[in-house]
Amino acid sequence: MTAVAGAPQTPQQEAKTVQLNLIQAVNLALREEMRSDERVLIFGEDVGARGGVFLATDGLQAEFGAQRVFDTPLSEASIVGAAVGMAVRGLRPVAEIQFADYMYPGIDQIFSQAAKIRYRSGGQFTAPLVIRTPSGGGVRGGHHHSQSPEAYYTHTPGLKVVMPSTPFDAKGLLKASIRLDDPVIFFEPKRLYRAFKEEVPEDDYTVPLGKAALRREGHDLSIIGYGGVMPDAIKAAAALEKEGISVEVIDLRSLIPWDKEAVLESAAKTGRVLLVSEAPRTANFMGEVAYVVQEELFDQLQAPVMQVAGFDTPYPYALDKTYLPGVNRMLRAAARLLEY
Amino acid sequence: MFKPFTDQPIVRIGEDGKKIGRWSLDLEAAQLLRLWRDMVRARIFDEKLVTLLRQGKTSFYAQSSGMEATQVGIAHGIRAGYDWVWPYYRDQGLALAAGFPLKDLVAQSLGTNDDLCKGRQMPHHFGSAEHRFVSISSSIANQVAPATGTAMAQKYLGSDEITVCTFGDGATSEGDWHAGLNMAGVAKAPVLFVCENNQWAISAGIATQTASQGIAIKAKAYGMPGYFVDGQDVLAVREVIREVAERVRSGEGPALVECLTYRIGTHSSADDDSRYRSREEVELWRGRDPIRRFERFLEAEGLLPDAETLSGIRAEINAEIDGVLAEAENNGYPTWDSMFDDVYADLPPHLEEQREFLRREQEAL
């Protein structure tokens, strides 16, 4: 994975860098934003002394005090709701929901308040907040610790939806999200938290939402994905390369907004598109990507757009590895695309 | 100092207008008349909006007739325009008495060009940043946890504002209500929760909402005082709110006030209340009219202006509202392209495309 560190589209790394994994990059982003903006507050379950169950907020309470980094009652509705009220009053809350699977008690606050208050008030009130939450499978977490619910949020106007797959992007996207004047649902693929390290600048930089990263250039086939599936997508591309097939790999990085231009450019170039994600297949966000690709490039495609996704089952604990779309499933789908 | 958790509601004046208990009036005649005027204004506004609805000029309205003492009492007990309010959808009496401009309220109900909310919500879901009155959401109890958050922000910022959060009795059944109060208690947030218990959540009576003895007592579970107040007594509501609000402001943490009141009208313009409650009950409460009770008090104290003065004030209010309504109707409606504003801080590419699509469609018409 280090081969793809520092996406080609990211700025030159002149400053001092440090080797970080994804969770450490999240921690650094939070630390930097808290240092530079007193309006940034962090709260959620176990984020204080404990530093979060995955240690995303490790050391932050010690540095910034319990006024700015604090534990809340075990209630997603009040965590999200309080974030909305704080944001409306001028703060920049960053709330942690311990697992994306636990967001549901707070979802009305997200859908009815966070996403809508700007619109329904005609722009008089805004909710610039970030909800960080670990999502996805691959850590043998079982049903309620493995789901990929991002499509629900992409279907809600007013929300921005982000999912990084590298430490560099995690830091840059999170910093950008905190500074945005919109509510952001920031999914962190938990299986990548400690999967690898890469060079991350210690200085300030942001990665804008809505810009995909070109992980690998190629001309025979485009693999487009985001989040937890990206390392496998890159491995699949490398395997195909050995067979003489040139594969382009694109990491969307954010789903709302998403980089339609980068996707269409790549699809027009290769004529073959494989969409990968681990969320359940039906009404998966990639369905939207597929739809746009066929609408815009119908006569330039060499094959139908194909999708490798999770299954339309609740997440199965014992079949964790089977459920996830690994390299082999991607290769089989690629073979079908290439044979078409 | 009022006592929390009383079995009987806190009251200042009886049905006959006579003082109950020993207390001295701290309001001057002009302030008392202002309370009366604000209640009458809310009532007349209600009547006008119902007429407007019957004329088909607006599509929805939630009456507050019968609840004037509660709503006006709240407005007069807080620092209106300074404290933040997360209201619910029946708070026009509170809004008007707190200085929320009549023209903005009307513009929102009509969804005209002047609507501060740009015609985005169903009628009667107003909000004004300038007046610190947060735009109303239809989702029940949805404002409770955000109100707690606003109060937490006020505390963090070292402000002496407080947040006032109102809701009906039905809201106290929602998970968000409990979550919001619990967090406020834990965070010692400067938030004043006020239940406008009008005893009916559409067609479900208070017995359907809770098995506890009213709402105020629930405060105990969240580590805050709960006050049970006669919501038909504007002086009692005003005084309790004022005292409790100042205590909340001084850093003692949140509080809950329950005002026992009654909505005389239907839940909304789409409701037929004869299907679920007796006419006897409605008539009983119509007889407990808070405006009449207050008039009897003013009379007993020798402070009620003569009939001519009172009808002069009514005429003035009528003219004011009629004028605003007439003017509002001529202000036009938001244009097609405003649909895409305010979804996000900036227009993202996918919305830009959709806006362009609609532009072409509009031009083809």
XYZ file of C-alpha atoms in Angstrom:
705
model
C 0.000 0.000 0.000
C 2.902 2.355 0.583
C 3.310 2.369 -3.199
C 0.206 4.519 -3.490
C 0.977 6.807 -0.591
C 0.411 10.476 -1.294
C -2.064 10.504 -4.104
C -0.857 12.169 -7.313
C -3.462 14.904 -6.909
C -2.335 15.979 -3.462
C -0.014 18.946 -3.003
C 3.742 18.647 -2.869
C 4.978 17.534 0.492
C 7.611 20.101 1.305
C 7.037 20.118 5.026
C 8.193 17.648 7.633
C 6.324 14.388 7.484
C 5.688 11.616 9.917
C 4.754 7.973 9.473
C 1.171 7.554 10.620
C -1.601 5.049 10.321
C -5.130 6.204 9.597
C -6.301 6.530 13.196
C -3.193 8.504 14.126
C -3.849 10.786 11.189
C -7.377 11.367 12.457
C -5.952 12.179 15.864
C -3.468 14.630 14.371
C -6.168 16.344 12.322
C -8.319 16.817 15.418
C -5.369 18.092 17.429
C -4.387 20.632 14.800
C -7.911 21.929 14.313
C -8.414 22.269 18.054
C -5.171 24.199 18.337
C -6.102 26.600 15.592
C -9.778 27.122 16.393
C -11.231 27.445 19.873
C -14.697 26.831 18.492
C -13.804 23.184 17.875
C -15.196 20.896 20.573
C -14.992 17.120 20.655
C -17.481 14.874 22.419
C -19.096 11.483 22.328
C -19.021 8.248 24.231
C -15.647 7.446 25.821
C -13.746 10.111 23.910
C -12.408 11.827 27.037
C -10.018 10.047 29.398
C -10.304 6.836 27.429
C -9.417 8.582 24.162
C -12.109 6.756 22.201
C -12.471 3.008 21.770
C -10.111 3.151 18.794
C -7.998 5.941 20.377
C -8.937 8.525 17.784
C -9.117 11.167 20.517
C -6.173 9.863 22.503
C -4.488 12.612 24.510
C -6.846 15.352 23.395
C -8.580 15.818 26.725
C -5.174 16.033 28.405
C -4.122 18.788 26.025
C -7.355 20.754 25.664
C -9.202 20.063 28.904
C -12.604 18.666 29.710
C -14.389 21.814 28.522
C -13.393 21.005 24.964
C -13.075 17.231 24.938
C -15.687 15.408 26.950
C -17.721 12.294 27.428
C -21.464 12.456 26.972
C -24.317 10.292 28.157
C -24.650 7.137 26.110
C -27.145 8.626 23.693
C -26.642 9.189 20.014
C -29.769 11.363 19.852
C -28.364 13.780 22.394
C -24.828 13.665 20.958
C -26.002 14.581 17.484
C -28.725 16.900 18.745
C -26.306 18.768 20.994
C -23.872 19.083 18.096
C -26.613 20.746 16.055
C -27.459 23.175 18.843
C -23.816 24.050 19.434
C -23.199 24.582 15.742
C -26.262 26.808 15.480
C -24.828 28.907 18.309
C -21.487 29.314 16.536
C -19.254 26.453 17.601
C -17.605 23.786 15.430
C -18.559 20.539 17.133
C -16.912 17.278 16.140
C -19.002 14.454 17.543
C -17.918 10.850 17.630
C -20.452 8.079 17.224
C -18.689 5.002 18.455
C -19.768 2.810 15.550
C -21.702 3.779 12.424
C -24.096 0.956 13.329
C -25.095 2.886 16.462
C -26.051 6.066 14.687
C -29.696 5.120 14.268
C -31.020 6.570 17.551
C -29.484 9.869 16.434
C -30.577 9.691 12.850
C -33.632 11.915 13.171
C -31.339 14.597 14.534
C -29.147 14.159 11.466
C -31.968 14.020 8.936
C -34.414 16.518 10.432
C -32.057 18.988 12.067
C -28.427 18.858 10.906
C -29.225 18.326 7.233
C -32.195 20.643 7.061
C -31.756 23.616 9.322
C -29.920 25.729 6.770
C -32.515 25.078 4.105
C -35.624 25.298 6.193
C -34.500 28.550 7.804
C -33.605 30.112 4.478
C -29.950 30.183 5.460
C -30.543 31.982 8.757
C -29.275 29.093 10.876
C -26.529 26.669 9.915
C -25.102 23.504 11.396
C -21.400 23.258 10.583
C -20.621 20.048 12.400
C -18.748 16.825 11.798
C -19.886 13.413 12.898
C -16.992 10.983 12.840
C -17.776 7.322 12.960
C -15.966 4.053 12.249
C -17.738 1.979 9.642
C -17.402 -1.151 7.559
C -16.352 -4.716 8.240
C -13.235 -6.785 8.226
C -12.400 -6.713 11.914
C -14.566 -9.635 12.962
C -16.865 -7.204 14.698
C -20.076 -8.983 13.846
C -23.322 -7.502 12.757
C -23.536 -4.323 14.809
C -19.915 -3.355 14.375
C -19.443 -3.859 10.657
C -22.126 -2.162 8.613
C -21.641 0.310 5.791
C -24.651 2.631 6.013
C -23.270 5.494 3.915
C -25.987 5.298 1.251
C -28.649 6.412 3.741
C -26.784 9.642 4.248
C -26.049 10.241 0.579
C -29.812 10.150 0.029
C -30.326 13.096 2.387
C -29.892 16.533 0.824
C -27.942 18.869 3.070
C -25.368 16.334 4.239
C -21.868 15.848 2.954
C -20.510 12.339 3.123
C -16.826 11.470 3.284
C -14.835 8.257 3.526
C -11.040 8.326 3.305
C -8.915 5.270 2.667
C -5.432 6.561 3.465
C -3.846 8.340 6.443
C -2.901 11.322 4.254
C -6.478 11.727 3.072
C -7.924 11.071 6.511
C -6.064 14.030 7.929
C -6.669 16.345 4.999
C -10.326 15.451 4.540
C -11.110 15.684 8.235
C -9.521 19.106 8.507
C -11.443 20.249 5.444
C -14.660 18.828 6.898
C -14.235 20.643 10.210
C -13.742 23.923 8.358
C -16.750 23.445 6.097
C -19.931 25.352 6.800
C -22.006 22.221 6.238
C -22.741 19.107 8.283
C -20.404 16.270 7.341
C -20.788 12.568 8.048
C -17.221 11.342 8.191
C -16.926 7.573 7.878
C -13.669 5.970 8.895
C -13.112 2.466 7.509
C -12.129 0.780 10.732
C -10.313 -2.101 9.116
C -7.822 0.421 7.705
C -7.242 2.180 11.041
C -4.031 0.271 11.629
C -3.619 -1.539 8.316
C -0.637 0.503 7.134
C 1.274 3.708 7.657
C 2.268 6.381 5.229
C 4.010 9.741 5.243
C 1.692 12.423 6.541
C 2.747 16.069 6.668
C 2.905 17.454 10.164
C 1.861 20.813 8.807
C -1.487 22.155 7.861
C -3.074 20.959 4.633
C -6.558 20.013 3.556
C -7.954 17.641 0.972
C -11.054 19.163 -0.621
C -14.326 17.256 -0.694
C -15.548 16.262 -4.130
C -12.121 15.488 -5.590
C -11.298 11.867 -6.274
C -7.743 10.541 -6.014
C -6.168 8.788 -8.958
C -4.433 5.879 -7.233
C -3.135 4.293 -10.374
C -3.213 5.163 -14.050
C -4.276 2.727 -16.755
C -6.182 2.439 -20.003
C -7.963 -0.931 -20.155
C -10.242 -0.841 -17.162
C -11.304 1.574 -14.419
C -11.787 0.356 -10.879
C -13.642 2.911 -8.829
C -14.146 2.587 -5.110
C -13.881 4.255 -1.728
C -13.088 3.425 1.871
C -12.206 -0.028 3.143
C -12.087 -1.749 -0.246
C -9.344 0.447 -1.662
C -6.264 -1.614 -0.688
C -7.830 -4.691 -2.286
C -8.797 -2.681 -5.352
C -5.180 -1.648 -5.735
C -4.004 -5.229 -5.249
C -6.457 -6.400 -7.892
C -5.122 -3.764 -10.279
C -1.544 -4.885 -9.620
C -2.517 -8.519 -10.272
C -4.141 -7.559 -13.570
C -1.098 -5.547 -14.507
C 0.975 -8.711 -14.292
C -1.316 -10.201 -16.930
C -0.712 -7.221 -19.152
C -3.933 -5.394 -18.368
C -3.579 -1.742 -17.568
C -5.940 -0.696 -14.781
C -6.857 2.736 -13.578
C -7.848 2.994 -9.912
C -9.892 5.862 -8.587
C -10.695 6.509 -4.944
C -13.791 8.715 -4.642
C -12.835 9.881 -1.117
C -16.139 11.717 -0.740
C -19.569 10.571 -1.911
C -21.408 13.864 -1.487
C -20.152 15.670 -3.374
C -18.559 13.077 -5.648
C -16.100 13.618 -8.452
C -18.207 12.875 -11.479
C -15.669 14.494 -13.770
C -12.807 12.205 -12.721
C -15.021 9.140 -13.017
C -16.325 10.046 -16.460
C -12.877 10.946 -17.710
C -11.520 7.588 -16.648
C -14.546 5.680 -17.934
C -14.301 7.419 -21.301
C -10.639 6.498 -21.487
C -10.935 2.823 -20.552
C -14.511 2.051 -21.629
C -14.809 -0.486 -18.855
C -15.931 0.369 -15.345
C -15.864 -1.779 -12.249
C -17.391 -0.215 -9.154
C -16.338 -1.616 -5.796
C -17.705 -1.047 -2.330
C -18.552 -3.219 0.635
C -22.014 -1.796 1.341
C -25.065 -3.953 0.537
C -25.629 -4.009 -3.177
C -29.197 -2.765 -3.485
C -29.426 1.031 -3.465
C -25.693 1.152 -2.869
C -24.247 4.576 -3.623
C -22.323 3.015 -6.502
C -25.665 2.485 -8.222
C -25.765 6.264 -8.650
C -22.254 6.257 -10.109
C -23.199 3.467 -12.525
C -26.304 5.310 -13.574
C -24.412 8.512 -14.327
C -21.697 6.660 -16.262
C -24.216 4.927 -18.503
C -26.259 8.082 -18.997
C -23.251 10.145 -20.024
C -21.117 7.555 -21.815
C -23.536 4.941 -23.117
C -21.990 4.754 -26.573
C -18.393 4.865 -25.388
C -18.557 1.893 -23.061
C -17.046 -1.416 -24.138
C -19.056 -3.342 -21.573
C -21.861 -2.772 -19.090
C -20.833 -1.057 -15.879
C -20.319 -3.742 -13.254
C -20.455 -3.668 -9.526
C -18.749 -5.651 -6.804
C -20.391 -4.943 -3.484
C -21.469 -6.491 -0.233
C -24.560 -8.672 -0.145
C -28.098 -7.681 0.765
C -27.885 -9.519 4.048
C -27.286 -8.167 7.506
C -23.587 -8.378 8.211
C -22.551 -11.981 9.054
C -20.008 -12.387 11.827
C -18.662 -15.836 11.024
C -18.508 -15.070 7.313
C -16.779 -11.731 7.672
C -14.177 -12.461 4.983
C -16.672 -14.123 2.677
C -18.998 -11.158 2.769
C -16.409 -8.562 1.869
C -15.550 -8.091 -1.802
C -11.904 -9.157 -1.753
C -9.325 -9.257 -4.511
C -10.615 -12.498 -6.062
C -14.174 -11.270 -6.456
C -12.855 -8.103 -8.030
C -10.670 -10.101 -10.426
C -13.542 -12.304 -11.514
C -15.691 -9.267 -12.197
C -12.812 -7.648 -14.087
C -12.440 -10.787 -16.205
C -16.109 -10.647 -17.182
C -15.767 -6.997 -18.084
C -12.694 -7.634 -20.196
C -14.267 -10.595 -21.982
C -17.420 -8.750 -22.848
C -38.883 31.165 45.792
C -41.335 28.834 44.121
C -41.333 25.211 45.177
C -40.710 22.445 42.662
C -42.692 19.218 42.448
C -45.942 20.488 43.921
C -49.118 18.444 43.563
C -51.230 21.493 42.929
C -50.249 23.955 40.220
C -48.569 27.194 41.226
C -51.188 29.889 40.877
C -51.446 33.655 41.504
C -54.981 34.466 40.576
C -58.154 32.403 40.810
C -60.918 31.967 38.269
C -62.749 34.815 39.974
C -59.761 37.098 39.417
C -58.943 37.280 43.128
C -55.413 36.842 44.414
C -54.637 33.435 45.816
C -52.229 33.406 48.726
C -50.155 36.337 49.905
C -48.012 38.002 47.299
C -47.385 41.511 46.163
C -47.663 42.703 42.624
C -44.326 43.816 41.181
C -45.777 45.076 37.912
C -46.981 48.518 37.049
C -50.273 49.177 35.337
C -48.619 49.645 31.949
C -46.837 46.286 32.219
C -50.058 44.572 33.234
C -51.840 46.083 30.304
C -49.022 44.855 28.078
C -49.641 41.293 29.254
C -53.315 41.691 28.451
C -52.549 43.243 25.098
C -50.133 40.462 24.104
C -52.683 37.806 24.978
C -55.396 39.572 23.023
C -53.053 40.024 20.089
C -52.288 36.297 20.040
C -56.010 35.521 20.137
C -56.847 37.913 17.328
C -53.929 36.607 15.276
C -55.360 33.113 15.706
C -58.753 34.218 14.483
C -57.295 36.035 11.494
C -55.172 33.099 10.445
C -58.121 30.728 10.662
C -60.007 33.081 8.367
C -57.050 33.247 6.034
C -57.024 29.480 5.933
C -60.727 29.312 5.141
C -60.089 31.672 2.271
C -57.524 29.224 0.953
C -54.678 31.693 1.222
C -52.588 29.438 3.443
C -52.686 25.654 3.760
C -51.956 25.024 7.414
C -52.335 26.602 10.798
C -52.024 25.354 14.382
C -54.220 27.391 16.706
C -53.057 28.446 20.133
C -56.294 29.932 21.451
C -56.654 29.072 25.105
C -52.898 28.919 25.615
C -52.223 32.667 25.654
C -51.382 32.952 29.343
C -48.762 30.225 29.028
C -47.143 31.600 25.884
C -47.257 35.263 26.828
C -46.127 34.424 30.354
C -43.063 32.625 28.984
C -42.189 35.529 26.685
C -42.399 37.988 29.563
C -40.361 35.797 31.882
C -37.267 35.540 29.701
C -34.982 38.117 28.130
C -36.825 38.188 24.844
C -34.592 38.666 21.829
C -31.518 37.937 23.938
C -32.140 34.426 25.176
C -32.318 31.785 22.460
C -35.590 29.981 21.879
C -36.008 26.533 20.329
C -39.803 26.622 20.052
C -42.387 24.144 18.861
C -44.928 24.732 16.145
C -47.736 26.265 18.202
C -45.753 29.110 19.709
C -47.092 32.111 17.828
C -48.318 33.700 21.060
C -44.854 33.323 22.559
C -43.184 34.573 19.399
C -45.366 37.651 19.041
C -45.041 38.595 22.709
C -41.269 38.102 22.479
C -41.027 40.673 19.718
C -41.022 38.368 16.717
C -42.187 40.649 13.905
C -45.773 40.046 12.851
C -44.863 40.581 9.201
C -42.271 37.793 9.334
C -44.731 35.429 10.925
C -47.302 36.174 8.255
C -44.796 36.020 5.405
C -43.773 32.545 6.559
C -47.376 31.394 6.735
C -47.952 32.568 3.188
C -44.568 31.459 1.870
C -44.030 34.766 0.139
C -40.875 36.451 -1.033
C -40.518 38.111 2.349
C -40.467 34.849 4.245
C -37.162 34.756 6.131
C -37.227 30.991 5.549
C -37.756 31.496 1.800
C -40.911 29.431 1.534
C -39.187 26.183 2.436
C -41.375 24.843 5.196
C -45.068 24.255 5.564
C -46.944 27.311 6.791
C -46.569 28.251 10.413
C -43.009 26.950 10.891
C -41.346 30.293 11.385
C -37.890 31.252 12.616
C -35.750 34.354 12.878
C -32.042 34.480 13.585
C -32.297 38.143 14.429
C -34.794 37.360 17.166
C -32.953 34.214 18.242
C -35.988 32.159 17.506
C -34.761 28.991 15.856
C -36.657 27.830 12.808
C -39.286 25.283 13.803
C -39.120 21.623 12.808
C -42.269 19.498 12.547
C -40.559 16.460 14.064
C -41.787 16.162 17.612
C -39.214 16.732 20.395
C -36.584 17.173 17.730
C -35.618 20.570 19.173
C -34.895 19.324 22.689
C -31.361 17.964 22.301
C -30.334 20.838 20.012
C -31.589 23.288 22.643
C -29.341 21.540 25.122
C -26.465 21.932 22.668
C -27.127 25.635 22.238
C -27.114 26.022 26.007
C -23.852 24.059 26.247
C -22.365 26.433 23.689
C -23.578 29.435 25.685
C -21.926 28.040 28.774
C -18.698 27.298 26.881
C -18.667 30.809 25.424
C -19.210 32.335 28.855
C -22.396 34.067 27.729
C -25.186 34.927 30.137
C -27.829 34.035 27.586
C -29.925 31.024 28.312
C -31.801 28.734 25.975
C -35.533 28.229 26.247
C -37.000 25.080 24.762
C -40.742 24.629 24.487
C -42.790 21.578 23.548
C -46.211 20.065 24.030
C -47.141 17.162 26.277
C -46.891 14.683 23.399
C -43.217 15.520 22.954
C -42.428 14.159 26.396
C -43.069 10.653 25.081
C -40.315 10.852 22.484
C -36.878 9.372 23.059
C -35.258 12.639 22.033
C -37.011 14.424 24.873
C -35.515 12.139 27.481
C -32.124 12.142 25.786
C -32.086 15.929 25.635
C -33.112 16.461 29.249
C -30.713 13.837 30.480
C -27.793 15.432 28.700
C -28.786 18.906 29.901
C -28.815 17.655 33.481
C -25.432 15.996 33.152
C -23.876 19.021 31.405
C -25.556 21.528 33.757
C -26.514 23.394 30.625
C -28.319 26.721 31.006
C -31.519 25.569 29.379
C -35.070 26.113 30.526
C -37.462 23.453 29.279
C -41.088 24.471 29.189
C -43.896 22.016 28.591
C -46.993 23.707 27.272
C -49.206 20.891 28.440
C -52.422 21.523 26.549
C -53.552 17.971 27.348
C -53.964 16.794 23.780
C -51.423 15.517 21.243
C -53.696 15.595 18.214
C -56.290 13.100 19.426
C -54.276 11.378 22.149
C -54.915 12.690 25.626
C -52.335 13.141 28.327
C -53.168 9.689 29.756
C -51.920 8.193 26.499
C -48.615 10.037 26.852
C -47.643 9.275 30.399
C -48.557 7.221 33.438
C -46.789 9.655 35.736
C -48.485 12.442 37.657
C -47.959 15.077 35.016
C -44.773 16.208 33.357
C -42.968 18.373 35.921
C -42.203 15.393 38.132
C -40.126 13.816 35.356
C -37.486 16.491 35.960
C -36.481 14.652 39.108
C -35.104 11.799 37.020
C -32.766 14.173 35.211
C -31.429 15.970 38.235
C -33.258 19.229 37.767
C -36.179 20.965 39.462
C -39.605 20.658 37.872
C -42.328 23.262 38.418
C -46.018 22.639 37.945
C -47.779 25.881 37.032
C -51.326 26.916 36.235
C -50.886 27.749 32.589
C -54.100 29.776 32.475
C -52.671 32.275 34.927
C -50.388 34.656 33.093
C -48.954 36.127 36.274
C -48.040 32.730 37.690
C -46.400 31.644 34.450
C -44.497 34.885 34.055
C -43.221 34.863 37.611
C -42.196 31.233 37.702
C -40.464 31.483 34.335
C -38.717 34.667 35.377
C -37.460 33.249 38.641
C -36.408 29.927 37.180
C -34.814 31.527 34.095
C -32.645 33.721 36.287
C -31.603 30.707 38.322
C -30.697 28.857 35.139
C -28.794 31.955 34.022
C -26.814 32.061 37.237
C -25.306 28.648 36.495
C -27.486 26.351 38.572
C -28.217 24.078 35.648
C -31.389 23.335 33.709
C -34.982 23.320 34.905
C -38.331 22.100 33.652
C -41.559 24.054 33.913
C -44.889 22.464 33.109
C -47.715 24.851 32.308
C -51.104 23.182 32.485
C -53.234 24.711 29.775
C -55.687 23.712 27.056
C -56.043 24.248 23.356
C -59.566 25.308 22.624
C -59.213 24.807 18.912
C -58.325 21.744 16.900
C -54.764 20.409 16.710
C -54.362 21.868 13.261
C -56.427 23.001 10.368
C -56.552 19.379 9.208
C -58.023 18.084 12.447
C -61.602 17.419 13.574
C -61.525 17.381 17.363
C -65.146 16.316 17.728
C -63.984 12.793 16.924
C -61.992 12.458 20.108
C -63.129 14.869 22.804
C -66.441 15.948 24.232
C -67.959 19.352 23.649
C -68.487 19.542 27.413
C -64.770 19.354 27.998
C -64.030 22.019 25.406
C -66.751 24.258 26.844
C -65.419 23.750 30.354
C -62.031 25.017 29.283
C -63.480 27.748 27.152
C -64.919 28.974 30.422
C -61.428 28.992 31.868
C -60.337 31.561 29.326
C -56.995 32.999 30.474
C -57.741 36.413 29.030
C -61.035 36.675 30.888
C -59.409 35.520 34.098
C -56.781 38.193 33.812
C -59.413 40.820 33.044
C -61.274 39.839 36.202
C -58.047 40.254 38.133
C -57.380 43.682 36.666
C -60.936 44.625 37.487
C -60.596 43.404 41.065
C -57.429 45.441 41.436
C -59.081 48.452 39.884
C -56.589 48.415 37.031
C -58.790 47.428 34.118
C -59.070 50.286 31.644
C -62.562 51.297 30.575
C -64.331 49.401 27.823
C -63.652 52.107 25.296
C -59.899 51.942 25.866
C -59.939 48.164 25.601
C -61.921 48.110 22.397
C -59.605 50.795 21.075
C -56.650 48.489 21.670
C -58.482 45.617 19.997
C -59.251 47.792 17.013
C -55.619 48.808 16.816
C -54.492 45.162 16.808
C -57.103 44.246 14.214
C -55.924 47.050 11.977
C -52.285 46.102 12.474
C -52.838 42.481 11.492
C -55.165 43.326 8.615
C -52.593 45.753 7.290
C -49.794 43.222 7.463
C -51.939 40.537 5.828
C -53.020 42.798 3.007
C -49.480 43.845 2.346
C -48.046 40.339 2.614
C -50.319 38.962 -0.060
C -48.838 41.290 -2.629
C -45.232 40.374 -2.080
C -44.900 37.605 -4.631
C -43.443 34.156 -4.200
C -39.918 32.748 -4.341
C -38.717 32.124 -7.874
C -37.793 28.680 -9.198
C -34.044 29.090 -8.879
C -34.191 29.756 -5.131
C -35.002 26.068 -4.651
C -31.328 25.223 -4.848
C -30.075 27.837 -2.400
C -29.154 26.935 1.161
C -29.006 23.177 0.707
C -25.285 23.663 1.305
C -23.113 26.691 1.980
C -22.062 26.556 -1.686
C -23.745 24.949 -4.663
C -22.087 21.569 -5.330
C -21.742 20.384 -8.952
C -24.650 17.935 -8.850
C -27.027 20.668 -7.698
C -25.610 23.057 -10.243
C -26.558 20.536 -12.926
C -30.042 20.051 -11.531
C -30.533 23.786 -11.375
C -29.471 24.063 -14.993
C -31.919 21.310 -15.898
C -34.747 23.187 -14.214
C -33.676 26.434 -15.862
C -34.072 24.869 -19.298
C -37.411 23.411 -18.310
C -38.638 26.769 -17.021
C -37.504 28.532 -20.157
C -39.323 26.042 -22.324
C -42.602 26.785 -20.560
